[in-house]
PDB file of C-alpha atoms in Angstrom:
ATOM      1  CA  GLU A   1    -155.111 147.953  42.881  1.00  0.00           C
ATOM      2  CA  GLY A   2    -154.981 147.837  39.114  1.00  0.00           C
ATOM      3  CA  ALA A   3    -151.895 150.077  38.984  1.00  0.00           C
ATOM      4  CA  PRO A   4    -149.101 148.853  36.737  1.00  0.00           C
ATOM      5  CA  ARG A   5    -146.218 147.132  38.493  1.00  0.00           C
ATOM      6  CA  PRO A   6    -142.790 148.544  37.685  1.00  0.00           C
ATOM      7  CA  SER A   7    -141.183 145.143  38.152  1.00  0.00           C
ATOM      8  CA  ARG A   8    -138.912 143.544  35.644  1.00  0.00           C
ATOM      9  CA  HIS A   9    -139.873 140.119  37.004  1.00  0.00           C
ATOM     10  CA  ILE A  10    -143.655 139.745  37.104  1.00  0.00           C
ATOM     11  CA  GLY A  11    -145.670 137.299  39.165  1.00  0.00           C
ATOM     12  CA  PRO A  12    -148.443 137.570  41.769  1.00  0.00           C
ATOM     13  CA  THR A  13    -146.184 136.576  44.669  1.00  0.00           C
ATOM     14  CA  ARG A  14    -142.836 137.893  43.465  1.00  0.00           C
ATOM     15  CA  PRO A  15    -141.345 140.894  45.255  1.00  0.00           C
ATOM     16  CA  VAL A  16    -141.650 144.213  43.507  1.00  0.00           C
ATOM     17  CA  ASP A  17    -138.383 145.246  41.869  1.00  0.00           C
ATOM     18  CA  SER A  18    -137.219 148.143  39.720  1.00  0.00           C
ATOM     19  CA  VAL A  19    -138.876 150.589  42.093  1.00  0.00           C
ATOM     20  CA  SER A  20    -137.350 153.868  43.231  1.00  0.00           C
ATOM     21  CA  GLN A  21    -137.095 154.985  46.830  1.00  0.00           C
ATOM     22  CA  LYS A  22    -139.580 157.760  46.043  1.00  0.00           C
ATOM     23  CA  GLU A  23    -142.089 155.227  44.677  1.00  0.00           C
ATOM     24  CA  ALA A  24    -141.609 152.999  47.726  1.00  0.00           C
ATOM     25  CA  MET A  25    -142.230 155.970  50.032  1.00  0.00           C
ATOM     26  CA  LYS A  26    -145.339 156.939  48.048  1.00  0.00           C
ATOM     27  CA  PHE A  27    -146.623 153.376  48.380  1.00  0.00           C
ATOM     28  CA  CYS A  28    -146.190 153.636  52.161  1.00  0.00           C
ATOM     29  CA  GLN A  29    -148.192 156.898  52.185  1.00  0.00           C
ATOM     30  CA  LEU A  30    -150.995 155.385  50.103  1.00  0.00           C
ATOM     31  CA  LEU A  31    -151.082 152.238  52.242  1.00  0.00           C
ATOM     32  CA  SER A  32    -151.225 154.390  55.381  1.00  0.00           C
ATOM     33  CA  THR A  33    -154.226 156.279  53.990  1.00  0.00           C
ATOM     34  CA  MET A  34    -155.995 153.108  52.874  1.00  0.00           C
ATOM     35  CA  GLU A  35    -155.374 151.128  56.063  1.00  0.00           C
ATOM     36  CA  GLY A  36    -155.652 153.913  58.644  1.00  0.00           C
ATOM     37  CA  HIS A  37    -152.274 152.959  60.142  1.00  0.00           C
ATOM     38  CA  LYS A  38    -148.870 154.513  59.565  1.00  0.00           C
ATOM     39  CA  TYR A  39    -146.519 152.577  57.279  1.00  0.00           C
ATOM     40  CA  ARG A  40    -142.992 153.541  56.229  1.00  0.00           C
ATOM     41  CA  LEU A  41    -139.687 152.169  55.065  1.00  0.00           C
ATOM     42  CA  PRO A  42    -137.449 150.857  57.848  1.00  0.00           C
ATOM     43  CA  THR A  43    -134.281 152.571  58.952  1.00  0.00           C
ATOM     44  CA  LYS A  44    -131.079 150.621  58.277  1.00  0.00           C
ATOM     45  CA  ALA A  45    -130.843 149.804  62.008  1.00  0.00           C
ATOM     46  CA  GLU A  46    -134.437 148.509  62.093  1.00  0.00           C
ATOM     47  CA  TRP A  47    -133.849 146.480  58.951  1.00  0.00           C
ATOM     48  CA  GLU A  48    -130.672 144.895  60.344  1.00  0.00           C
ATOM     49  CA  TYR A  49    -132.329 144.103  63.685  1.00  0.00           C
ATOM     50  CA  ALA A  50    -135.218 142.387  61.883  1.00  0.00           C
ATOM     51  CA  CYS A  51    -132.820 140.527  59.591  1.00  0.00           C
ATOM     52  CA  ARG A  52    -130.455 139.298  62.298  1.00  0.00           C
ATOM     53  CA  ALA A  53    -133.330 138.068  64.501  1.00  0.00           C
ATOM     54  CA  GLY A  54    -131.041 137.817  67.528  1.00  0.00           C
ATOM     55  CA  THR A  55    -128.074 136.256  65.716  1.00  0.00           C
ATOM     56  CA  ASN A  56    -124.487 137.504  65.527  1.00  0.00           C
ATOM     57  CA  THR A  57    -123.418 135.389  62.569  1.00  0.00           C
ATOM     58  CA  ARG A  58    -122.738 136.602  59.007  1.00  0.00           C
ATOM     59  CA  TYR A  59    -126.200 135.417  57.916  1.00  0.00           C
ATOM     60  CA  TYR A  60    -129.221 134.755  60.086  1.00  0.00           C
ATOM     61  CA  CYS A  61    -128.786 131.065  59.171  1.00  0.00           C
ATOM     62  CA  GLY A  62    -125.122 130.887  60.274  1.00  0.00           C
ATOM     63  CA  ASP A  63    -121.688 131.895  59.028  1.00  0.00           C
ATOM     64  CA  HIS A  64    -122.212 130.335  55.590  1.00  0.00           C
ATOM     65  CA  LEU A  65    -125.167 131.130  53.348  1.00  0.00           C
ATOM     66  CA  ASP A  66    -127.351 128.060  53.070  1.00  0.00           C
ATOM     67  CA  PRO A  67    -129.263 128.143  49.740  1.00  0.00           C
ATOM     68  CA  ASP A  68    -132.358 126.998  51.674  1.00  0.00           C
ATOM     69  CA  TYR A  69    -132.512 130.533  53.148  1.00  0.00           C
ATOM     70  CA  ALA A  70    -131.996 132.901  50.214  1.00  0.00           C
ATOM     71  CA  TRP A  71    -132.209 133.474  46.470  1.00  0.00           C
ATOM     72  CA  PHE A  72    -128.838 134.722  45.241  1.00  0.00           C
ATOM     73  CA  ASP A  73    -126.664 134.323  42.136  1.00  0.00           C
ATOM     74  CA  GLU A  74    -125.894 130.662  42.913  1.00  0.00           C
ATOM     75  CA  ASN A  75    -129.519 129.477  42.824  1.00  0.00           C
ATOM     76  CA  SER A  76    -131.729 132.239  41.380  1.00  0.00           C
ATOM     77  CA  LYS A  77    -131.279 131.502  37.649  1.00  0.00           C
ATOM     78  CA  GLY A  78    -131.066 135.254  37.044  1.00  0.00           C
ATOM     79  CA  GLU A  79    -134.453 136.346  38.364  1.00  0.00           C
ATOM     80  CA  THR A  80    -136.528 136.990  41.473  1.00  0.00           C
ATOM     81  CA  HIS A  81    -138.683 134.238  42.923  1.00  0.00           C
ATOM     82  CA  PRO A  82    -142.016 134.147  44.772  1.00  0.00           C
ATOM     83  CA  VAL A  83    -141.647 135.260  48.379  1.00  0.00           C
ATOM     84  CA  GLY A  84    -141.803 132.775  51.236  1.00  0.00           C
ATOM     85  CA  GLN A  85    -140.224 129.796  49.449  1.00  0.00           C
ATOM     86  CA  LYS A  86    -137.031 129.844  51.524  1.00  0.00           C
ATOM     87  CA  GLN A  87    -136.688 129.260  55.256  1.00  0.00           C
ATOM     88  CA  PRO A  88    -137.575 132.251  57.484  1.00  0.00           C
ATOM     89  CA  ASN A  89    -135.322 133.763  60.126  1.00  0.00           C
ATOM     90  CA  ALA A  90    -135.936 133.268  63.864  1.00  0.00           C
ATOM     91  CA  PHE A  91    -138.500 136.116  63.851  1.00  0.00           C
ATOM     92  CA  GLY A  92    -140.466 134.319  61.130  1.00  0.00           C
ATOM     93  CA  LEU A  93    -139.520 136.854  58.434  1.00  0.00           C
ATOM     94  CA  PHE A  94    -138.965 135.537  54.926  1.00  0.00           C
ATOM     95  CA  ASP A  95    -136.511 136.738  52.272  1.00  0.00           C
ATOM     96  CA  MET A  96    -134.625 139.160  54.490  1.00  0.00           C
ATOM     97  CA  ILE A  97    -131.503 138.319  52.483  1.00  0.00           C
ATOM     98  CA  GLY A  98    -131.406 137.721  48.758  1.00  0.00           C
ATOM     99  CA  ASN A  99    -134.239 138.010  46.229  1.00  0.00           C
ATOM    100  CA  VAL A 100    -134.196 141.860  46.159  1.00  0.00           C
ATOM    101  CA  TRP A 101    -132.190 144.579  47.893  1.00  0.00           C
ATOM    102  CA  GLU A 102    -134.579 146.615  50.054  1.00  0.00           C
ATOM    103  CA  TRP A 103    -134.734 150.407  50.310  1.00  0.00           C
ATOM    104  CA  THR A 104    -134.383 151.932  53.745  1.00  0.00           C
ATOM    105  CA  MET A 105    -135.254 155.478  54.692  1.00  0.00           C
ATOM    106  CA  ASP A 106    -131.652 156.252  55.676  1.00  0.00           C
ATOM    107  CA  LEU A 107    -129.224 158.446  53.819  1.00  0.00           C
ATOM    108  CA  ASN A 108    -125.502 157.742  53.905  1.00  0.00           C
ATOM    109  CA  LEU A 109    -124.166 160.094  56.602  1.00  0.00           C
ATOM    110  CA  GLU A 110    -120.931 160.614  54.678  1.00  0.00           C
ATOM    111  CA  ASN A 111    -122.681 161.318  51.381  1.00  0.00           C
ATOM    112  CA  ALA A 112    -126.255 162.572  51.751  1.00  0.00           C
ATOM    113  CA  ALA A 113    -126.742 162.126  48.000  1.00  0.00           C
ATOM    114  CA  LYS A 114    -126.934 158.382  48.622  1.00  0.00           C
ATOM    115  CA  SER A 115    -129.623 156.226  50.219  1.00  0.00           C
ATOM    116  CA  MET A 116    -129.108 152.764  51.631  1.00  0.00           C
ATOM    117  CA  VAL A 117    -130.459 149.439  50.456  1.00  0.00           C
ATOM    118  CA  CYS A 118    -129.968 146.244  52.461  1.00  0.00           C
ATOM    119  CA  GLY A 119    -129.907 142.489  52.074  1.00  0.00           C
ATOM    120  CA  GLY A 120    -128.479 141.540  48.693  1.00  0.00           C
ATOM    121  CA  SER A 121    -130.441 140.148  45.766  1.00  0.00           C
ATOM    122  CA  TRP A 122    -130.914 137.392  43.207  1.00  0.00           C
ATOM    123  CA  TYR A 123    -128.162 139.102  41.214  1.00  0.00           C
ATOM    124  CA  ASP A 124    -125.498 139.091  43.957  1.00  0.00           C
ATOM    125  CA  ASP A 125    -123.083 136.569  45.417  1.00  0.00           C
ATOM    126  CA  ASP A 126    -123.309 135.284  48.975  1.00  0.00           C
ATOM    127  CA  GLU A 127    -120.919 137.961  50.316  1.00  0.00           C
ATOM    128  CA  ASP A 128    -123.415 140.686  49.344  1.00  0.00           C
ATOM    129  CA  CYS A 129    -126.252 138.902  51.139  1.00  0.00           C
ATOM    130  CA  GLN A 130    -124.862 139.082  54.678  1.00  0.00           C
ATOM    131  CA  SER A 131    -127.126 140.387  57.439  1.00  0.00           C
ATOM    132  CA  VAL A 132    -125.067 143.597  57.566  1.00  0.00           C
ATOM    133  CA  SER A 133    -124.808 144.058  53.786  1.00  0.00           C
ATOM    134  CA  HIS A 134    -125.828 147.399  52.402  1.00  0.00           C
ATOM    135  CA  ARG A 135    -125.156 149.547  49.373  1.00  0.00           C
ATOM    136  CA  ASP A 136    -125.547 153.213  48.715  1.00  0.00           C
ATOM    137  CA  TYR A 137    -127.601 154.264  45.700  1.00  0.00           C
ATOM    138  CA  PRO A 138    -128.739 157.673  44.500  1.00  0.00           C
ATOM    139  CA  PRO A 139    -132.060 158.203  46.256  1.00  0.00           C
ATOM    140  CA  ILE A 140    -135.487 159.273  45.243  1.00  0.00           C
ATOM    141  CA  SER A 141    -136.220 158.510  41.594  1.00  0.00           C
ATOM    142  CA  THR A 142    -133.581 156.012  40.466  1.00  0.00           C
ATOM    143  CA  ARG A 143    -134.731 152.445  39.736  1.00  0.00           C
ATOM    144  CA  TYR A 144    -132.597 149.305  39.844  1.00  0.00           C
ATOM    145  CA  LYS A 145    -133.589 145.853  38.590  1.00  0.00           C
ATOM    146  CA  SER A 146    -132.477 144.206  41.825  1.00  0.00           C
ATOM    147  CA  VAL A 147    -133.999 146.676  44.314  1.00  0.00           C
ATOM    148  CA  GLY A 148    -137.424 146.534  45.939  1.00  0.00           C
ATOM    149  CA  PHE A 149    -138.690 147.358  49.408  1.00  0.00           C
ATOM    150  CA  ARG A 150    -140.328 146.115  52.601  1.00  0.00           C
ATOM    151  CA  VAL A 151    -142.686 148.209  54.704  1.00  0.00           C
ATOM    152  CA  ILE A 152    -143.040 148.410  58.445  1.00  0.00           C
ATOM    153  CA  ARG A 153    -146.144 149.381  60.382  1.00  0.00           C
ATOM    154  CA  VAL A 154    -145.600 151.966  63.086  1.00  0.00           C
ATOM    155  CA  LEU A 155    -147.286 150.801  66.284  1.00  0.00           C
ATOM    156  CA  ARG A 156    -147.148 154.003  68.310  1.00  0.00           C
TER     157      ARG A 156
END
């Protein structure tokens, strides 16, 4: 609380952006200490499972991206938007595609100097926002204006 937000787009309910993987991992460690539960970034497989929510289509809303489900270049007006304004997926999760790419804890197996982000962002077209979309970015301390993160709570 009270710490400066690294985000380029500021607002009390906007997703954090412009955060490095290292900063996202540190946040998870601090949250774990504060809450007494273990939090971490998802793996790419966990992220995709949560995003798909039992679907096999290109997007969790079907084979065509419905703007009611995501913020992307067509409707974002060049910025992030408050979370939870679009329709959730079948698991009740909001903004799994669009708004911001999300860091995972996975490294690219072919190039360990790269980490994976998933989901597409406000900056990307609909093709980049598919449920299976991912990009490889240099890990650890690099920040990108369209990348944020989502945490998961470990139950065991």
